[in-house]
Short mmCIF file of C-alpha atoms and ligand atoms in Angstrom, two decimals:
data_model
loop_
_atom_site.label_atom_id
_atom_site.label_comp_id
_atom_site.label_asym_id
_atom_site.label_seq_id
_atom_site.Cartn_x
_atom_site.Cartn_y
_atom_site.Cartn_z
CA MET Z 194 110.70 124.94 72.75
CA PRO Z 195 106.31 123.58 73.37
CA THR Z 196 104.91 121.14 76.02
CA THR Z 197 103.59 118.09 73.60
CA VAL Z 198 100.70 115.77 75.30
CA ILE Z 199 100.45 113.22 73.03
CA VAL Z 200 96.79 111.06 73.68
CA GLY Z 201 94.78 108.84 72.35
CA LEU Z 202 91.71 109.50 70.59
CA GLN Z 203 90.05 105.91 70.77
CA TRP Z 204 90.20 102.44 73.09
CA GLY Z 205 93.67 102.59 73.56
CA ASP Z 206 96.23 100.49 70.98
CA GLU Z 207 96.04 103.85 68.61
CA GLY Z 208 99.78 103.68 67.78
CA LYS Z 209 100.72 106.17 70.87
CA GLY Z 210 104.47 103.97 71.02
CA LYS Z 211 105.26 105.34 67.86
CA THR Z 212 103.93 108.79 67.76
CA THR Z 213 106.41 108.89 71.36
CA ASP Z 214 109.21 107.94 68.95
CA PHE Z 215 108.48 110.26 66.10
CA LEU Z 216 108.63 113.16 68.15
CA ALA Z 217 111.53 111.80 70.48
CA GLU Z 218 114.48 113.16 68.87
CA ASP Z 219 113.54 116.63 69.41
CA VAL Z 220 112.32 116.52 73.48
CA THR Z 221 114.07 116.06 76.29
CA ALA Z 222 112.29 114.12 78.78
CA VAL Z 223 109.13 111.35 78.66
CA VAL Z 224 106.95 111.79 80.76
CA ARG Z 225 103.80 109.10 81.21
CA TYR Z 226 101.32 110.63 83.42
CA GLN Z 227 98.37 108.29 84.35
CA GLY Z 228 97.98 103.76 84.32
CA GLY Z 229 99.98 101.61 84.43
CA ASP Z 230 101.21 98.46 83.41
CA ASN Z 231 98.44 98.03 81.84
CA ALA Z 232 99.31 99.96 78.98
CA GLY Z 233 101.92 98.49 76.50
CA HIS Z 234 103.89 100.06 73.41
CA THR Z 235 105.19 98.20 70.87
CA ILE Z 236 108.08 100.36 69.04
CA MET Z 237 110.61 98.87 66.18
CA LEU Z 238 114.27 100.51 66.42
CA GLY Z 239 115.86 99.68 63.25
CA GLU Z 240 115.20 95.10 63.50
CA GLU Z 241 114.84 95.31 66.62
CA VAL Z 242 110.92 96.33 68.41
CA PHE Z 243 110.64 96.47 72.30
CA LYS Z 244 107.60 95.77 73.72
CA LEU Z 245 107.03 98.07 77.20
CA HIS Z 246 104.64 98.83 79.82
CA LEU Z 247 105.47 101.07 82.69
CA VAL Z 248 108.62 102.97 81.35
CA PRO Z 249 107.73 105.31 78.70
CA SER Z 250 109.32 104.70 75.32
CA GLY Z 251 111.63 108.11 75.29
CA VAL Z 252 113.87 105.63 76.96
CA LEU Z 253 115.26 103.77 73.71
CA TYR Z 254 116.74 107.89 73.59
CA PRO Z 255 119.98 107.98 74.89
CA HIS Z 256 119.13 111.88 75.64
CA ILE Z 257 115.72 111.02 77.14
CA THR Z 258 115.04 111.52 80.57
CA PRO Z 259 112.00 108.89 81.31
CA ILE Z 260 109.57 109.97 83.74
CA ILE Z 261 107.35 108.21 85.98
CA GLY Z 262 104.79 110.88 87.04
CA ASN Z 263 102.57 111.00 89.94
CA GLY Z 264 99.38 109.24 88.25
CA VAL Z 265 100.54 106.10 87.10
CA VAL Z 266 100.30 103.29 89.97
CA VAL Z 267 103.29 101.31 89.44
CA ASN Z 268 103.99 97.97 90.01
CA PRO Z 269 107.37 97.31 90.83
CA ALA Z 270 108.22 94.01 89.79
CA THR Z 271 107.00 94.80 86.13
CA LEU Z 272 109.08 97.87 86.62
CA ILE Z 273 112.40 96.19 88.65
CA ALA Z 274 111.98 93.50 85.26
CA GLU Z 275 112.05 96.33 82.35
CA LEU Z 276 114.83 98.07 83.87
CA ASP Z 277 116.81 94.87 84.02
CA MET Z 278 115.02 94.15 79.58
CA LEU Z 279 116.34 97.83 78.71
CA ALA Z 280 119.53 97.64 80.61
CA SER Z 281 120.65 93.47 78.79
CA ARG Z 282 120.22 95.66 76.30
CA GLY Z 283 122.48 98.01 76.00
CA LEU Z 284 120.10 100.27 77.98
CA GLU Z 285 121.12 102.75 79.73
CA VAL Z 286 118.49 102.49 82.20
CA ASP Z 287 119.75 105.18 85.62
CA ARG Z 288 118.66 108.17 83.97
CA VAL Z 289 114.36 106.58 84.60
CA ARG Z 290 112.95 108.97 87.10
CA VAL Z 291 109.96 107.89 89.27
CA SER Z 292 107.77 109.90 91.67
CA LYS Z 293 107.83 109.61 94.73
CA HIS Z 294 104.48 110.05 94.82
CA ALA Z 295 102.86 107.48 92.38
CA HIS Z 296 101.21 104.71 94.02
CA VAL Z 297 102.28 100.87 94.40
CA ILE Z 298 100.63 98.24 92.99
CA MET Z 299 100.37 95.17 95.79
CA PRO Z 300 100.00 91.78 95.03
CA TYR Z 301 96.85 92.20 96.88
CA HIS Z 302 95.08 94.20 94.69
CA ILE Z 303 95.98 92.49 92.07
CA ALA Z 304 94.05 89.32 93.36
CA LEU Z 305 91.55 91.47 93.67
CA ASP Z 306 91.25 92.94 90.46
CA GLY Z 307 90.86 88.99 88.92
CA ALA Z 308 88.52 88.38 91.92
CA MET Z 309 86.56 90.73 91.51
CA GLU Z 310 86.05 90.17 88.00
CA ALA Z 311 85.84 86.34 88.24
CA ARG Z 312 82.77 87.39 90.65
CA LEU Z 313 81.26 89.82 88.16
CA ALA Z 314 81.44 86.87 85.46
CA SER Z 315 78.72 87.81 82.29
CA ALA Z 316 79.09 91.37 84.17
CA ALA Z 317 82.99 91.73 84.62
CA VAL Z 318 84.65 94.39 82.58
CA GLY Z 319 87.70 92.27 80.75
CA THR Z 320 90.29 94.06 83.10
CA THR Z 321 94.41 93.65 82.32
CA ARG Z 322 93.61 91.83 85.99
CA ARG Z 323 97.36 93.82 86.53
CA GLY Z 324 95.77 95.18 89.74
CA ILE Z 325 94.78 98.85 88.65
CA GLY Z 326 90.98 99.34 89.33
CA PRO Z 327 91.67 98.15 93.42
CA ALA Z 328 95.29 100.59 93.11
CA TYR Z 329 93.13 103.16 92.43
CA ALA Z 330 90.60 102.60 94.50
CA ASP Z 331 93.16 102.49 97.60
CA ARG Z 332 94.24 106.12 96.52
CA ALA Z 333 90.90 107.63 96.39
CA TRP Z 334 90.21 106.15 99.49
CA ARG Z 335 94.04 107.33 101.51
CA ILE Z 336 95.10 103.58 102.44
CA GLY Z 337 97.36 103.71 99.96
CA ILE Z 338 101.96 102.42 100.05
CA ARG Z 339 103.02 105.55 97.48
CA MET Z 340 106.91 104.63 96.40
CA GLU Z 341 108.24 106.99 98.31
CA ASP Z 342 106.51 104.42 101.53
CA LEU Z 343 108.78 101.89 100.66
CA LEU Z 344 111.89 103.51 101.80
CA ASP Z 345 110.92 103.64 104.90
CA GLY Z 346 110.46 99.35 106.17
CA PRO Z 347 109.42 99.78 109.72
CA ALA Z 348 106.60 102.73 108.69
CA LEU Z 349 105.47 100.40 105.96
CA ARG Z 350 105.03 97.65 108.11
CA GLY Z 351 103.14 99.69 110.09
CA LYS Z 352 100.97 100.44 107.24
CA LEU Z 353 100.32 97.76 105.84
CA ALA Z 354 99.50 96.39 109.30
CA ARG Z 355 96.26 98.35 109.50
CA ILE Z 356 95.46 97.74 105.70
CA LEU Z 357 96.58 93.90 104.96
CA PRO Z 358 93.51 92.50 107.35
CA GLU Z 359 90.94 94.13 105.64
CA LYS Z 360 92.01 93.00 102.39
CA ASN Z 361 92.33 89.63 103.71
CA ALA Z 362 89.12 89.42 105.09
CA THR Z 363 87.90 90.42 101.68
CA LEU Z 364 90.26 87.89 99.41
CA GLN Z 365 88.94 84.97 101.83
CA ARG Z 366 85.47 85.23 103.03
CA GLN Z 367 84.25 87.27 100.48
CA HIS Z 368 86.46 85.69 96.74
CA ARG Z 369 87.33 82.16 98.63
CA VAL Z 370 91.47 83.14 97.80
CA GLU Z 371 94.24 83.03 99.57
CA GLY Z 372 95.57 86.01 102.26
CA PHE Z 373 98.45 87.80 102.23
CA ASP Z 374 100.61 87.29 104.48
CA LEU Z 375 102.38 90.59 106.48
CA ASP Z 376 106.17 89.65 106.63
CA GLU Z 377 106.08 88.26 103.47
CA LEU Z 378 105.27 92.30 102.39
CA VAL Z 379 107.34 94.13 104.12
CA THR Z 380 110.67 91.54 102.63
CA LEU Z 381 109.39 92.57 99.24
CA ALA Z 382 108.71 96.11 99.48
CA ALA Z 383 112.16 96.27 101.17
CA GLU Z 384 113.36 94.05 97.52
CA TRP Z 385 112.23 96.50 95.75
CA SER Z 386 112.65 99.43 98.05
CA ARG Z 387 116.79 98.45 97.07
CA ARG Z 388 116.31 98.12 93.58
CA LEU Z 389 114.25 101.41 93.23
CA GLU Z 390 115.25 103.61 95.75
CA HIS Z 391 117.82 105.73 93.25
CA HIS Z 392 115.37 106.41 90.86
CA LEU Z 393 112.94 108.34 93.18
CA ALA Z 394 112.65 112.12 92.82
CA ASP Z 395 110.31 114.82 93.04
CA THR Z 396 108.94 114.38 89.22
CA THR Z 397 106.82 117.77 89.37
CA GLN Z 398 109.38 119.62 90.71
CA LEU Z 399 111.84 117.58 87.99
CA VAL Z 400 109.81 118.93 85.19
CA GLN Z 401 109.11 122.26 86.53
CA GLU Z 402 112.34 122.91 86.66
CA ARG Z 403 112.93 122.02 83.06
CA LEU Z 404 109.71 123.55 81.77
CA ALA Z 405 111.05 126.75 83.26
CA ARG Z 406 115.25 125.81 81.23
CA GLY Z 407 112.51 126.11 78.20
CA GLU Z 408 112.95 122.17 77.23
CA HIS Z 409 110.47 120.89 75.44
CA LEU Z 410 108.92 117.83 77.27
CA LEU Z 411 106.41 114.92 76.40
CA PHE Z 412 103.51 113.74 78.52
CA GLU Z 413 102.59 110.11 77.39
CA GLY Z 414 98.61 108.97 77.54
CA ALA Z 415 98.48 105.27 77.88
CA GLN Z 416 94.91 103.89 76.91
CA GLY Z 417 92.86 106.40 74.85
CA THR Z 418 89.34 108.42 75.55
CA LEU Z 419 87.20 106.40 75.85
CA LEU Z 420 88.78 103.99 78.28
CA ASP Z 421 88.71 107.33 80.27
CA LEU Z 422 86.93 107.39 83.73
CA ASP Z 423 84.94 109.90 83.52
CA HIS Z 424 84.43 110.78 79.41
CA GLY Z 425 84.19 106.70 78.39
CA SER Z 426 81.44 104.36 78.18
CA TYR Z 427 82.50 103.81 81.85
CA PRO Z 428 82.19 100.78 83.61
CA PHE Z 429 83.91 99.66 80.41
CA VAL Z 430 86.76 102.06 80.48
CA THR Z 431 90.36 101.81 82.88
CA SER Z 432 89.99 103.30 86.53
CA SER Z 433 92.28 106.88 85.59
CA ASN Z 434 92.36 109.56 83.18
CA PRO Z 435 94.09 108.55 79.81
CA ILE Z 436 92.43 112.62 78.96
CA ALA Z 437 94.98 114.95 77.91
CA GLY Z 438 93.73 116.97 81.32
CA GLY Z 439 95.13 113.66 82.99
CA ALA Z 440 99.39 115.13 81.97
CA CYS Z 441 98.12 118.10 84.23
CA THR Z 442 97.31 115.57 87.86
CA GLY Z 443 99.74 112.98 86.77
CA GLY Z 444 102.68 115.05 85.19
CA GLY Z 445 102.87 117.85 87.07
CA ILE Z 446 102.34 120.97 84.93
CA GLY Z 447 98.97 123.29 84.98
CA PRO Z 448 96.41 123.65 82.06
CA LEU Z 449 98.13 126.84 80.56
CA GLN Z 450 101.61 124.50 80.70
CA VAL Z 451 100.13 122.59 77.55
CA ASP Z 452 100.81 124.15 73.67
CA GLU Z 453 99.95 121.27 72.06
CA VAL Z 454 97.75 118.31 72.25
CA LEU Z 455 98.56 115.66 69.42
CA GLY Z 456 96.01 113.03 69.25
CA VAL Z 457 96.33 109.42 68.16
CA MET Z 458 93.98 107.02 66.30
CA LYS Z 459 94.19 104.04 63.44
CA ALA Z 460 91.72 104.50 60.43
CA TYR Z 461 90.20 101.75 61.55
CA ALA Z 462 88.54 100.94 65.31
CA THR Z 463 89.87 98.62 67.79
CA ARG Z 464 88.51 98.00 71.35
CA VAL Z 465 90.44 95.59 74.06
CA GLY Z 466 87.70 93.80 76.38
CA ALA Z 467 84.16 94.32 76.84
CA GLY Z 468 81.69 96.97 76.79
CA PRO Z 469 79.53 98.36 73.96
CA PHE Z 470 81.34 98.58 70.22
CA PRO Z 471 78.81 100.42 67.07
CA THR Z 472 81.15 99.76 64.58
CA GLU Z 473 82.35 96.65 65.30
CA LEU Z 474 83.11 93.74 62.76
CA THR Z 475 82.22 90.27 63.07
CA GLU Z 476 82.70 88.86 59.40
CA GLU Z 477 85.73 88.20 56.91
CA ILE Z 478 86.99 92.09 56.77
CA GLY Z 479 86.99 92.23 60.53
CA GLU Z 480 89.33 88.96 60.40
CA GLY Z 481 91.51 90.45 57.44
CA ILE Z 482 92.11 93.61 59.28
CA ILE Z 483 93.29 91.95 62.57
CA ASP Z 484 95.27 89.76 60.81
CA ARG Z 485 96.95 92.72 58.87
CA GLY Z 486 97.26 95.36 61.58
CA ARG Z 487 98.45 92.42 63.71
CA GLU Z 488 95.35 93.46 66.15
CA PHE Z 489 96.91 91.43 69.78
CA GLY Z 490 97.42 93.33 73.10
CA THR Z 491 100.28 94.06 74.19
CA THR Z 492 100.15 92.82 77.66
CA THR Z 493 97.93 90.29 77.47
CA GLY Z 494 98.25 88.64 74.27
CA ARG Z 495 94.26 88.70 73.94
CA ARG Z 496 92.83 89.70 69.75
CA ARG Z 497 91.16 93.28 69.69
CA ARG Z 498 88.25 93.25 68.64
CA VAL Z 499 87.91 95.59 65.72
CA GLY Z 500 85.45 97.97 63.03
CA TRP Z 501 85.11 100.49 60.82
CA PHE Z 502 86.23 104.38 61.53
CA ASP Z 503 83.95 105.83 64.47
CA ALA Z 504 83.31 109.91 63.58
CA VAL Z 505 81.20 110.16 66.70
CA PRO Z 506 83.50 109.18 69.56
CA LEU Z 507 86.25 110.99 67.32
CA ARG Z 508 84.67 114.45 67.91
CA TYR Z 509 83.59 114.17 71.61
CA ALA Z 510 87.41 113.20 71.89
CA VAL Z 511 88.37 116.13 69.88
CA ALA Z 512 86.86 118.16 72.53
CA VAL Z 513 87.37 117.08 75.59
CA ASN Z 514 90.90 117.35 75.17
CA SER Z 515 91.44 120.34 72.53
CA VAL Z 516 93.43 118.41 70.68
CA SER Z 517 95.83 120.92 68.10
CA SER Z 518 96.27 118.32 65.18
CA ILE Z 519 96.12 114.80 65.07
CA MET Z 520 99.13 111.72 64.09
CA LEU Z 521 96.14 108.95 61.90
CA ASN Z 522 98.53 105.72 61.90
CA LYS Z 523 97.86 102.46 60.49
CA ILE Z 524 96.42 103.54 57.05
CA ASP Z 525 98.00 100.53 54.93
CA ILE Z 526 96.20 98.50 56.84
CA LEU Z 527 92.88 99.20 54.54
CA SER Z 528 94.62 98.40 51.41
CA GLY Z 529 92.72 95.93 49.69
CA LEU Z 530 89.26 95.98 50.78
CA ASP Z 531 86.96 97.42 48.04
CA GLU Z 532 85.00 99.75 49.55
CA VAL Z 533 85.74 101.76 53.39
CA LEU Z 534 82.87 102.77 56.14
CA ILE Z 535 83.23 105.85 57.89
CA CYS Z 536 80.31 105.98 61.32
CA THR Z 537 78.88 109.49 61.12
CA ALA Z 538 76.46 109.54 63.06
CA TYR Z 539 74.45 106.49 65.27
CA GLU Z 540 70.28 105.60 65.75
CA VAL Z 541 68.76 105.37 69.28
CA ASP Z 542 65.74 104.23 69.63
CA GLY Z 543 64.70 105.79 66.53
CA HIS Z 544 66.22 109.04 66.92
CA ARG Z 545 69.26 110.50 65.26
CA VAL Z 546 71.86 111.05 67.68
CA ASP Z 547 75.92 113.40 66.97
CA TRP Z 548 77.01 113.15 69.67
CA TRP Z 549 78.65 110.38 71.83
CA PRO Z 550 76.45 109.25 74.33
CA SER Z 551 79.46 107.81 76.59
CA ASP Z 552 76.14 105.66 78.76
CA ALA Z 553 77.06 102.13 78.04
CA ASP Z 554 73.61 101.16 77.81
CA VAL Z 555 72.99 103.90 75.26
CA LEU Z 556 76.01 102.71 73.87
CA ALA Z 557 74.62 99.01 72.99
CA ARG Z 558 71.52 100.48 71.16
CA ALA Z 559 73.33 102.95 68.81
CA LYS Z 560 73.14 101.15 65.04
CA PRO Z 561 75.70 103.24 63.36
CA VAL Z 562 75.07 105.48 60.06
CA TYR Z 563 78.21 105.43 58.15
CA GLU Z 564 78.56 107.40 55.23
CA ARG Z 565 81.26 104.33 52.40
CA PHE Z 566 83.84 105.98 50.43
CA PRO Z 567 85.46 103.25 47.67
CA GLY Z 568 88.59 101.97 48.21
CA TRP Z 569 92.54 100.27 47.32
CA THR Z 570 94.32 98.15 46.34
CA GLU Z 571 98.10 99.47 46.44
CA PRO Z 572 100.42 99.05 49.64
CA LEU Z 573 100.96 102.53 51.30
CA GLN Z 574 104.12 101.73 53.09
CA ASP Z 575 106.47 102.83 50.26
CA CYS Z 576 104.19 106.14 50.88
CA ARG Z 577 106.27 109.31 51.51
CA SER Z 578 104.22 112.41 50.85
CA MET Z 579 100.18 112.76 50.19
CA SER Z 580 100.65 112.77 46.41
CA ASP Z 581 102.06 109.42 46.43
CA LEU Z 582 98.72 107.98 48.48
CA PRO Z 583 96.55 106.47 46.05
CA ASP Z 584 93.72 108.97 44.96
CA ASN Z 585 91.04 107.16 47.82
CA ALA Z 586 93.33 107.26 50.54
CA ARG Z 587 93.85 110.70 50.13
CA LYS Z 588 89.80 110.99 50.22
CA TYR Z 589 89.44 109.07 52.86
CA VAL Z 590 92.02 111.34 55.20
CA ASP Z 591 90.50 113.98 54.10
CA ALA Z 592 86.44 112.59 55.42
CA VAL Z 593 88.05 111.78 58.15
CA GLU Z 594 89.68 114.98 58.75
CA ARG Z 595 86.56 116.73 57.53
CA LEU Z 596 84.62 114.70 60.18
CA SER Z 597 86.73 115.73 63.43
CA GLY Z 598 87.03 119.13 63.03
CA ALA Z 599 91.03 119.22 63.52
CA THR Z 600 94.15 119.36 60.90
CA ILE Z 601 95.66 115.56 60.48
CA ALA Z 602 98.81 116.49 60.55
CA LEU Z 603 100.43 113.31 60.14
CA VAL Z 604 99.65 110.41 58.77
CA SER Z 605 101.92 106.18 59.51
CA VAL Z 606 101.72 104.25 56.90
CA GLY Z 607 104.06 101.78 58.49
CA PRO Z 608 105.37 100.69 62.01
CA GLU Z 609 108.86 102.21 61.34
CA ARG Z 610 109.30 106.28 62.18
CA HIS Z 611 110.30 106.68 58.42
CA GLN Z 612 107.18 105.94 57.62
CA THR Z 613 104.82 109.29 58.31
CA ILE Z 614 104.16 111.04 55.90
CA ASP Z 615 103.97 115.31 57.30
CA ARG Z 616 100.84 116.39 56.14
CA LYS Z 617 100.61 119.49 57.25
CA PRO Z 618 102.04 121.34 59.84
CA ARG Z 619 101.62 121.42 63.86
CA PRO Z 620 99.63 124.52 65.13
CA LEU Z 621 101.24 125.23 68.66
CA ARG Z 622 99.27 127.52 71.29
CA PRO Z 623 101.05 130.77 72.17
CA ARG Z 624 102.72 129.65 75.56
CA PRO Z 625 102.12 131.73 79.27
CA ALA Z 626 104.75 132.97 81.25
CA SER Z 627 105.77 130.06 83.03
CA GLY Z 628 106.17 130.72 86.93
CA LEU Z 629 109.76 128.77 87.37
CA GLY Z 630 110.91 131.59 84.50
CA ALA Z 631 110.96 134.27 86.89
CA TRP Z 632 112.27 131.83 90.46
CA SER Z 633 113.96 134.10 92.85
CA GLY Z 634 114.31 131.14 95.67
CA PRO Z 635 117.02 128.71 96.65
CA ALA Z 636 118.93 127.09 93.60
CA LEU Z 637 116.41 123.83 92.36
CA GLY Z 638 117.65 121.00 91.28
CA SER Z 639 118.57 118.45 94.35
CA ALA Z 640 115.10 116.72 92.57
CA GLY Z 641 117.38 114.95 89.50
CA ARG Z 642 118.88 113.60 91.38
P1 IMP B 922 92.27 97.69 83.58
O1 IMP B 922 92.80 98.85 83.19
O2 IMP B 922 93.42 96.58 83.45
O3 IMP B 922 91.51 97.80 84.55
O4 IMP B 922 90.85 97.37 82.43
C1 IMP B 922 89.77 98.36 82.26
C2 IMP B 922 90.02 98.16 80.43
O5 IMP B 922 90.63 98.97 79.70
C3 IMP B 922 89.33 97.08 79.86
O6 IMP B 922 88.80 96.40 78.84
C4 IMP B 922 91.14 96.91 78.78
O7 IMP B 922 91.13 96.02 78.42
C5 IMP B 922 91.10 97.88 78.85
N1 IMP B 922 92.63 98.04 78.29
C6 IMP B 922 93.44 98.93 79.96
N2 IMP B 922 94.57 99.25 79.39
C7 IMP B 922 94.82 99.30 78.04
C8 IMP B 922 95.08 99.43 76.63
O8 IMP B 922 96.40 99.99 76.76
N3 IMP B 922 94.74 98.65 75.60
C9 IMP B 922 93.83 98.58 75.08
N4 IMP B 922 92.52 98.27 76.32
C10 IMP B 922 92.72 98.26 77.67
#
């Protein structure tokens, strides 16, 4: 039984929700390992559309345990609202598990995110203003509040009493915005605790027990490789590690427990927020792709920037994620174009560059070198095998595969699960022995509740 990590190979919004949905039948748990409610997954289930920010998309399947791992930053208000929304639509949500060690996004994190963006003005990152960066910063600074802290009111009051004066001083003196009242925060935390207590667990133990039982788990990345704090176009990145390695730190598994890394990408590129985007399309072709592809953010509603497919960061993403195979989404959106372009290299200051220069200043000067492909007019939504695709669309997929250096196993031609072409088998890595397989200590099982 494999452990699969699903990872975005571009700037997020690659359609990872659909990929999770496609694999859901075979897995027993779906684990989110980083990010927070800055993410947005849109999943279509028959006629119904679900928009999720925090709860892993596996929640739509009764046999799946959705797990929010320790690497996620949790806004409890969003989580409660999402659980209520799912319950009101008939889904059983008691099975959702949240790591006791996940950090809490506090109201002052959200205020600081917005205030900092306003202060940066034209140099702003274009964050989702959900408090993600400040919450991760406090985690690294060791002054963060973890989910388990919500359970102990008096201890939490003590922690907040130490942290809040500095947060309020920054908000009031530097940014000229209102601060927060200690009593009100403690009351709010008590309410969150009451609602979420029975969801909290040691999710690393939970994950390891399941792996020892030979279950198939899926680790679901949010955002994408090019927004990775270390490997993306810093500083125009998010504050966590969406790359596959993030599943280890944020999901509680070791690197050799990953059998498969399924990279997800779209047949073109999109980006939300600020930062360099070498293949950006600002003219009519771009407008058409935005409209046909409904490229508006699930979380902020912002119109996404759109561009030609860029193989330079793709090669990089395949390498830093050790991608074993790829799911190529939304190729149907490219129907109707006379020609389709793929960027194969950059020209920077007169030199050819083949390796992704993650430095934002270098990227801003990068001019794309394109390979051109003839387009196709036929709609692709009803294609179910590669032989159903028009010749030129097939050639485009072959070119993307050649340029990426990884197998394109799945090709998606529409938002629904059945609109997926099984192009090639997905290779798995041989699995090393699991430490827990030979467990001889006390019975495990308390973490699962
Ligand atoms: P933050 O994660 O809200 O701090 O935003 C940092 C950058 O990541 C901004 O450019 C956001 O637009 C971008 N970002 C964050 N989450 C997502 C996502 O789920 N999809 C696409 N871009 C995202």
